[in-house]
Coordinates of C-alpha atoms and ligand atoms in Angstrom, one line a residue:
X1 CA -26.1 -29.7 -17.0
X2 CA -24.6 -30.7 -13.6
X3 CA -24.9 -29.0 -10.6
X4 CA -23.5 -28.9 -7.3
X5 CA -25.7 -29.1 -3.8
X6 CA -24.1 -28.5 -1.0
X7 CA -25.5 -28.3 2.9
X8 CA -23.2 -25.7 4.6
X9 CA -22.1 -25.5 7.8
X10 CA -19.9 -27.6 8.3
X11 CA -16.4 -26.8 9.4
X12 CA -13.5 -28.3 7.0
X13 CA -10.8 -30.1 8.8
X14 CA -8.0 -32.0 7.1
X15 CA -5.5 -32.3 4.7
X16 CA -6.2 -31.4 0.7
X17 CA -3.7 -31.6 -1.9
X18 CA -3.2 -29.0 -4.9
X19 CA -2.9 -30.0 -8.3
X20 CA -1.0 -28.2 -10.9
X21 CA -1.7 -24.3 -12.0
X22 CA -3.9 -24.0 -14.8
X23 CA -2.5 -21.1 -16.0
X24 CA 1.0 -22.2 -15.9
X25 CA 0.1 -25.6 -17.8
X26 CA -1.5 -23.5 -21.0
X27 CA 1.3 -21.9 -21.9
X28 CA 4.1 -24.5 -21.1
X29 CA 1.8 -27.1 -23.7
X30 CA 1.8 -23.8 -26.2
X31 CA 5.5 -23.8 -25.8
X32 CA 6.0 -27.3 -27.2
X33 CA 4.6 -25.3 -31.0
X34 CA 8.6 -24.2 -31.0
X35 CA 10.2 -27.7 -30.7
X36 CA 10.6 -30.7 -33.1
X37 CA 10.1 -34.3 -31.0
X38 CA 8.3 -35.1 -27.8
X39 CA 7.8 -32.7 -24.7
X40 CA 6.3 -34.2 -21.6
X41 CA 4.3 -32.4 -19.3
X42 CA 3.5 -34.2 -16.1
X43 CA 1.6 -33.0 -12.9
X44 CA -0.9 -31.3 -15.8
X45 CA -4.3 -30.6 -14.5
X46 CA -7.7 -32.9 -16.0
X47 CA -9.2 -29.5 -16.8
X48 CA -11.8 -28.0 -19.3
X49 CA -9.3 -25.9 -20.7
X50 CA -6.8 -28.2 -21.0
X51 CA -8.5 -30.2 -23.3
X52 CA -9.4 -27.0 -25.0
X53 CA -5.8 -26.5 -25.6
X54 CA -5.1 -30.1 -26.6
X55 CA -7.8 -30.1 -29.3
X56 CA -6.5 -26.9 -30.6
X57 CA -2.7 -28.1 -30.7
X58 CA -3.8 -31.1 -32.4
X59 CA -5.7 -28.9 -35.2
X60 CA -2.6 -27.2 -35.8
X61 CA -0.9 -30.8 -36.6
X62 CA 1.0 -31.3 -33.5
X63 CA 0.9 -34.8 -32.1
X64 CA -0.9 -34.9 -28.5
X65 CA -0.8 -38.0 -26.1
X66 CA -1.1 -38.4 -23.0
X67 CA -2.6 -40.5 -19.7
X68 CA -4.1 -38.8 -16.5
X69 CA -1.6 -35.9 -15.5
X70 CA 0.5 -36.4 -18.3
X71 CA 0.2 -34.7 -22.1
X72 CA 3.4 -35.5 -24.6
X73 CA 3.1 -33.2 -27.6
X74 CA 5.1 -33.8 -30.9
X75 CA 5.1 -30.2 -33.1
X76 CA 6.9 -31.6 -35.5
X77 CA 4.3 -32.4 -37.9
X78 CA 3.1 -28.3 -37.8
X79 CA 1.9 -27.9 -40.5
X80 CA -1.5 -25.7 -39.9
X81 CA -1.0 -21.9 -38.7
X82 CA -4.7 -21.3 -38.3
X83 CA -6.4 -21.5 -34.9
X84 CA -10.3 -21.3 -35.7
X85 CA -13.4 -18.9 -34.1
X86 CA -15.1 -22.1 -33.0
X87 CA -11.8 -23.5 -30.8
X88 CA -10.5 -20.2 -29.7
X89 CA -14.1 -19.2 -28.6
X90 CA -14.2 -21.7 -26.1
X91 CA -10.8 -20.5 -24.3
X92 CA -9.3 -16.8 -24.8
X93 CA -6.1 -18.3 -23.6
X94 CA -5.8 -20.1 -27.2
X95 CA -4.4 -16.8 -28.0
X96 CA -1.2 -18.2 -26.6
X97 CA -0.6 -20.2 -29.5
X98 CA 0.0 -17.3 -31.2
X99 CA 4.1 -16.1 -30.0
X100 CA 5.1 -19.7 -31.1
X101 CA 3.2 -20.0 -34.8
X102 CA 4.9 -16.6 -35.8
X103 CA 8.5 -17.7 -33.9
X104 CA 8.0 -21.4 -35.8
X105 CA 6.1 -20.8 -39.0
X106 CA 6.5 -16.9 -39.6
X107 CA 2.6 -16.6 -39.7
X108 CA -0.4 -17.2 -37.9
X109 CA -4.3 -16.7 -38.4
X110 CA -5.6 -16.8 -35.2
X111 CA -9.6 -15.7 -34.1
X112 CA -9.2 -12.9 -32.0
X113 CA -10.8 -14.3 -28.2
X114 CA -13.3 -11.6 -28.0
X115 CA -14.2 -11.1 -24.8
X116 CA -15.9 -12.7 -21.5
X117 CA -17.9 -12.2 -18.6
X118 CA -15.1 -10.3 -16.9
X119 CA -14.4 -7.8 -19.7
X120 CA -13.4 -6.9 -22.6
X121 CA -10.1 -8.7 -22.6
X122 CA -8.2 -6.9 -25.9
X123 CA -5.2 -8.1 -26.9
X124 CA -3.6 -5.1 -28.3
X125 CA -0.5 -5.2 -26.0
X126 CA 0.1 -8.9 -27.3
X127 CA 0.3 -7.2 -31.0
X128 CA 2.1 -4.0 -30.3
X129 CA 4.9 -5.8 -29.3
X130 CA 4.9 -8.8 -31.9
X131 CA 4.7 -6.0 -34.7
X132 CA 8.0 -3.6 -32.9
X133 CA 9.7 -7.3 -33.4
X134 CA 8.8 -7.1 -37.0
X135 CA 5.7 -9.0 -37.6
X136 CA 3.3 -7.7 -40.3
X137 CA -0.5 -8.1 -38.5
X138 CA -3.9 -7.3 -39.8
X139 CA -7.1 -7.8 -38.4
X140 CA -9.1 -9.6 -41.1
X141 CA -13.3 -10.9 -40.1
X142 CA -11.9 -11.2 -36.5
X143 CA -9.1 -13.0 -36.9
X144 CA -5.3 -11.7 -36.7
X145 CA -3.5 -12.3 -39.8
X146 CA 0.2 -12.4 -38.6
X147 CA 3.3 -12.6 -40.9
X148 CA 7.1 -12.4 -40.0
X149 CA 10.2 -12.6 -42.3
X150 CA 12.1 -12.6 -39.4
X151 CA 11.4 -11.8 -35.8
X152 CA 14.5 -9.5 -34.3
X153 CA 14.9 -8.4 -30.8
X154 CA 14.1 -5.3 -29.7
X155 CA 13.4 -3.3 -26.5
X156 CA 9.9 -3.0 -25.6
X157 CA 7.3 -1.5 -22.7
X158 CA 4.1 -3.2 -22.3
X159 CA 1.2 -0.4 -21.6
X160 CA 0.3 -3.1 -18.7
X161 CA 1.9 -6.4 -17.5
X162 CA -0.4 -8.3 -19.4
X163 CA 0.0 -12.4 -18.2
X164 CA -0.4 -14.3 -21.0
X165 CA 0.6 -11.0 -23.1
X166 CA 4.2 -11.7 -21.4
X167 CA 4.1 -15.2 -21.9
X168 CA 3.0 -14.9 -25.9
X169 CA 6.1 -12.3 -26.5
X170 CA 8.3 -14.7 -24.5
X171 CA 7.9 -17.5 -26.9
X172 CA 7.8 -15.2 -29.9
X173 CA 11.4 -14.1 -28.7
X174 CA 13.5 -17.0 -27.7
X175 CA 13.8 -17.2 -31.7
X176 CA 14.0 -14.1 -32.6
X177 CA 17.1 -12.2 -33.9
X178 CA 19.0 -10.9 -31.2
X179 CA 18.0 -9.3 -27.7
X180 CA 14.9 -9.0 -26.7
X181 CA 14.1 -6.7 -23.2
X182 CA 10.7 -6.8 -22.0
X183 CA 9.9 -3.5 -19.7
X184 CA 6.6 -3.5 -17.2
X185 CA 6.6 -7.4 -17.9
X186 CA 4.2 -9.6 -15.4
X187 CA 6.0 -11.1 -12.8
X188 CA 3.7 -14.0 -11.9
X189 CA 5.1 -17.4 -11.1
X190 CA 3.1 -18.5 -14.1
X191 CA 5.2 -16.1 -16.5
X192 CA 8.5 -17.9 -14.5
X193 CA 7.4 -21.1 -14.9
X194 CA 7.1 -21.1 -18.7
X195 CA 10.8 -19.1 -18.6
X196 CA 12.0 -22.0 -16.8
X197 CA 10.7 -24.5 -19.5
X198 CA 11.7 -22.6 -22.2
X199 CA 15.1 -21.9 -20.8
X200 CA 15.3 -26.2 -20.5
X201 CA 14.3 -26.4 -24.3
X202 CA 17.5 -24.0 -25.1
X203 CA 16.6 -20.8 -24.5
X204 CA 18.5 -18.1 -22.8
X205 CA 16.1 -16.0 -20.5
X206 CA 16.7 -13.9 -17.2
X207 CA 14.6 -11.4 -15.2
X208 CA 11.7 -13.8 -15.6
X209 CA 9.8 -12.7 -12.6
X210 CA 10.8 -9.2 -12.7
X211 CA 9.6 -6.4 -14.4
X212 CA 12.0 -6.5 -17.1
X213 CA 12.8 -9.6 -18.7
X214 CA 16.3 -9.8 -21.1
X215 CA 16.0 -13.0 -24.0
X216 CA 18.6 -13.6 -26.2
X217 CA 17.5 -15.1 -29.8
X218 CA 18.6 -18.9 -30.6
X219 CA 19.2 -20.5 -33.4
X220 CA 16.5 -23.7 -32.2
X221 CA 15.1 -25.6 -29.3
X222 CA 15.0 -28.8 -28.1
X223 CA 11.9 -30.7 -26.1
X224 CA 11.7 -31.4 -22.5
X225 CA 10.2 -32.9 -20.3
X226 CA 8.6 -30.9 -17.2
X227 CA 6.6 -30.7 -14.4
X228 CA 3.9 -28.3 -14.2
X229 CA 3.9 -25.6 -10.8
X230 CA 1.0 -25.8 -8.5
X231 CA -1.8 -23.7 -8.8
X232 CA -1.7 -21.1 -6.4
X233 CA -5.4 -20.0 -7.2
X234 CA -7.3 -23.4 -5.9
X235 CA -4.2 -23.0 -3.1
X236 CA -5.9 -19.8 -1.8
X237 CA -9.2 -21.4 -2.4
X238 CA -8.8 -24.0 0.2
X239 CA -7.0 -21.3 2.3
X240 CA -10.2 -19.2 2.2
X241 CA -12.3 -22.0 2.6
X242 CA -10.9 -23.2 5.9
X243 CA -11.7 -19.5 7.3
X244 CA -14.7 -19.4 6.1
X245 CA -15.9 -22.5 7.9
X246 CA -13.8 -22.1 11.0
X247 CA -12.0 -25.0 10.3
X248 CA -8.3 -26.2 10.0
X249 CA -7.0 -27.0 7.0
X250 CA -3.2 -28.5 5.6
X251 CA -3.2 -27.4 1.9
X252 CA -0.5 -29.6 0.4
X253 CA 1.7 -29.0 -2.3
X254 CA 1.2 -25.0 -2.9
X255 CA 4.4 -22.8 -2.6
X256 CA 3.7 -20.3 0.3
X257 CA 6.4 -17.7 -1.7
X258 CA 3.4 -17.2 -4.1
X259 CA 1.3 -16.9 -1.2
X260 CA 2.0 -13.8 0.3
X261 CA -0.5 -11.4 -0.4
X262 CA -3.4 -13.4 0.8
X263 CA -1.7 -14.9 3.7
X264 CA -1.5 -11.1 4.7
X265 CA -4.7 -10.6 4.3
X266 CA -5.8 -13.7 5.5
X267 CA -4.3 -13.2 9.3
X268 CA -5.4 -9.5 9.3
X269 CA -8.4 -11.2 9.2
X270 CA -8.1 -13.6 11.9
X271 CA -7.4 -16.8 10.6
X272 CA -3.9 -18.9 12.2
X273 CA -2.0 -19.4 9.4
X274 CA 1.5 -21.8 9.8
X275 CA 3.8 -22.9 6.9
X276 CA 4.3 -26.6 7.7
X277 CA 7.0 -28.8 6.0
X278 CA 4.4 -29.7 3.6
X279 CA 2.3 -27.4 3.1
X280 CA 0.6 -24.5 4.3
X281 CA -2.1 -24.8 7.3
X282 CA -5.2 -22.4 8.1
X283 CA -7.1 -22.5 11.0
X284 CA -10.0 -20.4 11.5
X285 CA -11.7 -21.0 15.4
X286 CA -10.6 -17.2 15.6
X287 CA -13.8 -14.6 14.5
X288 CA -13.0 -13.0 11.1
X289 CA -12.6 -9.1 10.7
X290 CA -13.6 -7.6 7.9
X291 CA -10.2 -5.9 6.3
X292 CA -9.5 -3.9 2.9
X293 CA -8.4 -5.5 -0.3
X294 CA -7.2 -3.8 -3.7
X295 CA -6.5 -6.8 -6.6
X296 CA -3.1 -5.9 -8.4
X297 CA -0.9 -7.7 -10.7
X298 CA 1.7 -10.5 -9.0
X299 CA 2.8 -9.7 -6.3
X300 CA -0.3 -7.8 -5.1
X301 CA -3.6 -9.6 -4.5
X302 CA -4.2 -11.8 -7.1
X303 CA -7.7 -11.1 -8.9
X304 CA -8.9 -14.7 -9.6
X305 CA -8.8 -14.6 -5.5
X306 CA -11.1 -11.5 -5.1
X307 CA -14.2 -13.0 -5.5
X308 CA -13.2 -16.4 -3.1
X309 CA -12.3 -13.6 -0.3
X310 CA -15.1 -11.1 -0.9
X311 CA -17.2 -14.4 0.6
X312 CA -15.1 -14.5 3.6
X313 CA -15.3 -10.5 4.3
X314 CA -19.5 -11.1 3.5
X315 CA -19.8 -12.9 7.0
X316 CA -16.6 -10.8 8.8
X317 CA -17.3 -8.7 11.7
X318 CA -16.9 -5.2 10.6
X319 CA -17.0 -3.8 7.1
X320 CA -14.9 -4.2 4.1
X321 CA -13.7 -2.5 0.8
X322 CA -12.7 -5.1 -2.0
X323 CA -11.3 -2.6 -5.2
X324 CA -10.8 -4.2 -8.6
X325 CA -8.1 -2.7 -10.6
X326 CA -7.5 -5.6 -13.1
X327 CA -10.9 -6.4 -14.7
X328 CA -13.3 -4.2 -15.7
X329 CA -16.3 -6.6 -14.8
X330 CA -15.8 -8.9 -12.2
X331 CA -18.4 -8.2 -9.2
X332 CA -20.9 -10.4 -11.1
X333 CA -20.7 -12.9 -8.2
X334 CA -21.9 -9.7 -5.8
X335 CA -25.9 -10.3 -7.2
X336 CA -25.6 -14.1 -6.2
X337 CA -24.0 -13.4 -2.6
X338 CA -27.1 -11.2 -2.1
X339 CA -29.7 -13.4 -3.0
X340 CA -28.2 -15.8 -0.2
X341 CA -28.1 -12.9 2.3
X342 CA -24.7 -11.4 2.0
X343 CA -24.6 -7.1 2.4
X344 CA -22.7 -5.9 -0.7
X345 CA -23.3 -2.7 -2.1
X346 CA -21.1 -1.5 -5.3
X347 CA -19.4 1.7 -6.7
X348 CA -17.5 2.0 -9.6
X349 CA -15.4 -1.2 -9.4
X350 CA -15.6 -1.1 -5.5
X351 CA -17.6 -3.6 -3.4
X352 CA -18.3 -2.4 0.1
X353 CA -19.1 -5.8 2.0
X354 CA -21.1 -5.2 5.3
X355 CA -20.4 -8.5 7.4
X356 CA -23.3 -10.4 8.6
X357 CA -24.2 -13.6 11.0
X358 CA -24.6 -15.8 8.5
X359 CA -25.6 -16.4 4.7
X360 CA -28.4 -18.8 3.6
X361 CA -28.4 -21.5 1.4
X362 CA -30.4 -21.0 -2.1
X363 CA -30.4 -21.4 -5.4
X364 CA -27.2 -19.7 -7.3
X365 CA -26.7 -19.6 -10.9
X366 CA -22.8 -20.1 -11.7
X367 CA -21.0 -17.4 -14.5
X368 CA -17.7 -17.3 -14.6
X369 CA -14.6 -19.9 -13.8
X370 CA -13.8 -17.3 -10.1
X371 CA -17.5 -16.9 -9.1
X372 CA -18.2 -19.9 -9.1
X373 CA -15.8 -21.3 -7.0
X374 CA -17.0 -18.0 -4.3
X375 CA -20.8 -19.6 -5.0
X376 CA -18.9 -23.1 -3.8
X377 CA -17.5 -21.4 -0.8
X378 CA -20.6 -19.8 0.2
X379 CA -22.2 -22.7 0.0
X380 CA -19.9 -24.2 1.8
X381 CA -20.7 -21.6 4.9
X382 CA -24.2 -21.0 4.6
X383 CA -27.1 -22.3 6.7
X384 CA -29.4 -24.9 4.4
X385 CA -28.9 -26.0 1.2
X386 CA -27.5 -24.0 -1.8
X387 CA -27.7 -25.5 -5.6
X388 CA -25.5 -24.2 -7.9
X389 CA -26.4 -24.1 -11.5
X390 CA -24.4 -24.6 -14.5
X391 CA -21.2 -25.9 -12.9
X392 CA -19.2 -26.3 -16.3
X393 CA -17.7 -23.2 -15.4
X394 CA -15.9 -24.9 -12.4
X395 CA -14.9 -27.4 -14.1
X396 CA -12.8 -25.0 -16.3
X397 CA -10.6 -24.2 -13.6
X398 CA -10.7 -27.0 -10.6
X399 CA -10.6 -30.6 -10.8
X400 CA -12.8 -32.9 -8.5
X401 CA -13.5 -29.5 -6.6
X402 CA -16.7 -31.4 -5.0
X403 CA -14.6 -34.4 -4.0
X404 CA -11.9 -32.2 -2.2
X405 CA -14.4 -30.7 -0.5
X406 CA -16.3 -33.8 0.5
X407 CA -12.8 -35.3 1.9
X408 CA -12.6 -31.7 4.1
X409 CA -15.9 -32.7 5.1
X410 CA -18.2 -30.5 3.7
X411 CA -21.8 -31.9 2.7
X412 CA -21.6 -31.5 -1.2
X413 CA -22.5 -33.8 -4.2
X414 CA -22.6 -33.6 -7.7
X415 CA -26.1 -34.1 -9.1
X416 CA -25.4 -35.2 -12.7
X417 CA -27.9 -33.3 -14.9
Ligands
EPZ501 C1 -4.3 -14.1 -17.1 O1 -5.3 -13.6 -18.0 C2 -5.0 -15.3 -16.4 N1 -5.3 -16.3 -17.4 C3 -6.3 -14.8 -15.7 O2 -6.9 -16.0 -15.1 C4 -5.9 -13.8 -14.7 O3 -7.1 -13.3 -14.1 C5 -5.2 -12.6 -15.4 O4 -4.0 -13.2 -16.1 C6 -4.7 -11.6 -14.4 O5 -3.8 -12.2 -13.4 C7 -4.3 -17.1 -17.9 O6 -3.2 -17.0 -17.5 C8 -4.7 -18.2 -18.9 P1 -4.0 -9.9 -18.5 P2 -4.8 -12.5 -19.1 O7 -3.7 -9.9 -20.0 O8 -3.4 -12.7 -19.5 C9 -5.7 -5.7 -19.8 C10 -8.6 -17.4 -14.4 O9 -9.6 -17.3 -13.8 N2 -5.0 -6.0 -21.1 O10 -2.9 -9.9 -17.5 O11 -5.8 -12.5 -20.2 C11 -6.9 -6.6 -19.6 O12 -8.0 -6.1 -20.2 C12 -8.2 -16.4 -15.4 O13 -7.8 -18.4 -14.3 C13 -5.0 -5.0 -22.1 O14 -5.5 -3.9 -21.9 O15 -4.9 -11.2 -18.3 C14 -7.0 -6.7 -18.1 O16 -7.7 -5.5 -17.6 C15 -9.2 -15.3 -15.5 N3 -4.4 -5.2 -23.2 C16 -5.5 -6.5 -17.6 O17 -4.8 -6.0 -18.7 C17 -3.8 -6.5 -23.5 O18 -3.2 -6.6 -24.6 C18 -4.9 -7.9 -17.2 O19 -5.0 -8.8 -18.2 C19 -3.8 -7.4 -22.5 C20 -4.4 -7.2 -21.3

């Protein structure tokens, strides 16, 4: 297995460029299940779980092409509404295929995602709502058995904004009979971005980005061809990273309007933050403050950010809360950031982060797509070298993370293992 070594302390100065948002791309290439011809997705990220979602599509007898950026999926030979254990296991946001084979097909077996080093991640949201629009779903050796005469509109409340819940009852919808309100829906620019694509295929959505979302059944849609949005979560890594090193940074290409909560939090903290005509720039020669965060749903502070900025508040001056309120489970970066010196002691699902001078560099063991990139960034800051083990995780979720890094600046390689 790769790993990463990195010798820290080395301010990052330069300009980085973003590449499209992982969780924007998953569902827009899900969306192409509902269309008969050839979507094209451009500005799509090389990504683990991209593939993952490729592979998948093509089991399920779609046609999927595609050079670097670029994936064209043809549904129109769909003719499999089963998405198996062994695909699904490898990415829980597989269940997203599961809106469009009910809207296309009227059923769907798909492997229940289980759940992952974050939580338990349950889907019951995602199933309430597809059975108030009339689907028929059993839960049958860990699969959901989904079946659907027809699909009619109806006005629903989602117990919590669930992401990729929103986006699977989106694309069950756009078919459906009728109107279809979605109440408490997530508001992320993720959720809007696959509204936008859908409404280009035909559909006819509004509120996207709200809380309550109004589609109105048609008969059929037709493919497109779109660009995926950029991803606001290796955005705010960068963002974090040029802090955290005392650098100055111009991240390219990320759209500040989904940047507000950690911008906020980010100049409470110290850091110089301007919005240039291309992008947004961070400068960090100012000392960082240690300063309170609570992850909520969009627009609050996003929870893939938490662990990235609990790093930063590890070598603030002051103390800092960091409260979880979206997963159950995701502190496990906290034991790593000890091990290289960090002061993090944790309640419940608080983290009470002591600042101190400095990490050190050591050996860190990678576990989730989030903590890893935090292991990155501490690297990134420590004194001496840090090796981070089983890097696959990374490369779930950022492409040529390294190499970014290395054009910043920063001493880091890739040891090929
Ligand atoms: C999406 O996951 C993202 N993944 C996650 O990014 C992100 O952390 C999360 O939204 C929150 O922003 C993709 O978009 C592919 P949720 P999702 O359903 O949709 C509970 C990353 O690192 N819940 O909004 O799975 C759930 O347990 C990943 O890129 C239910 O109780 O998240 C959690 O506590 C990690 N019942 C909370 O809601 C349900 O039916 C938020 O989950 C669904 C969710």
């Amino acid at each position: 297995m790769d790993r990463i070594v990195i010798e820290g302390g080395r301010p990052l100065k330069g300009a980085v460029h973003v590449g499209g948002a992982k969780n924007a791309a998953l569902p827009m290439l899900a969306s192409a299940l509902l269309t008969d011809g050839w979507n094209t997705f451009t500005n799509v990220p090389a990504l683990r779980d991209i593939e993952s979602i490729k592979l998948l599509l093509s089991h399920l007898g779609a046609a999927v092409e595609g050079g670097p950026g670029t994936v064209r999926i043809n549904a129109a030979g769909l003719n499999n509404s089963e998405a198996p254990y062994d695909l699904v296991r490898k990415m829980r946001a597989s269940i997203l295929v599961l809106g469009p084979l009910v809207a296309r097909l009227k059923r769907a077996r798909v492997s229940l995602p289980g759940g992952c080093a974050i939580g338990a991640r349950p889907i019951n949201v995602h199933l309430k709502a597809l059975s108030d629009m009339g689907a028929d779903l059993e839960l049958v050796d860990g699969y959901v058995e989904a079946t659907a005469k027809v699909l009619r509109g109806t006005e629903l409340f989602l117990d919590v904004p669930t992401v990729t819940g929103t986006e699977n009852i989106l694309m069950a919808a756009v078919m459906a009979q009728g109107r279809t309100v979605i109440r408490n829906a997530a508001r992320e620019p993720e959720v809007v971005a696959l509204a936008d694509t859908l409404n280009q295929m035909g559909a006819k959505i509004t509120g996207a980005g709200t809380s309550v979302i109004t589609i109105e059944g048609v008969s059929s849609l037709t493919p497109v061809s779109v660009s995926v949005i950029p991803d606001r979560i290796e955005a705010g890594t960068f963002m974090v990273a040029a802090a955290l090193t005392r650098g100055d940074v111009l991240v390219k290409g990320s759209d500040p309007s989904h940047q507000n909560a950690l911008m906020d939090k980010l100049s409470r903290a110290g850091a110089k933050i301007s919005l240039e005509k291309d992008g947004i720039r961070v400068c960090g020669e100012a000392p960082v403050v240690g300063v309170d965060v609570k992850t909520l749903p969009y627009p609050g502070f996003p929870t893939d950010m938490q662990a990235q900025f609990m790093v930063l508040m590890s070598v603030a001056k002051g103390q800092s809360l960091i409260c979880e309120t979206v997963f159950e489970n995701r502190f496990i970066h906290v034991s790593e950031l000890r091990r290289m010196g960090a002061d993090i002691t944790v309640s419940g699902n608080t983290a009470a982060v002591k600042g101190v001078p400095a990490l050190s560099g050591a050996p860190v063991m990678a576990t989730d797509l989030r903590a890893s990139a935090s292991l990155v960034l501490a690297g990134l800051a420590a004194k001496g070298k840090t090796e981070i083990q089983r890097v696959y995780h990374l490369d779930r979720g950022y492409e040529h993370l390294e190499e970014k890094f290395a054009h910043l600046g920063a001493s880091i390689q890739r040891v090929k293992g």
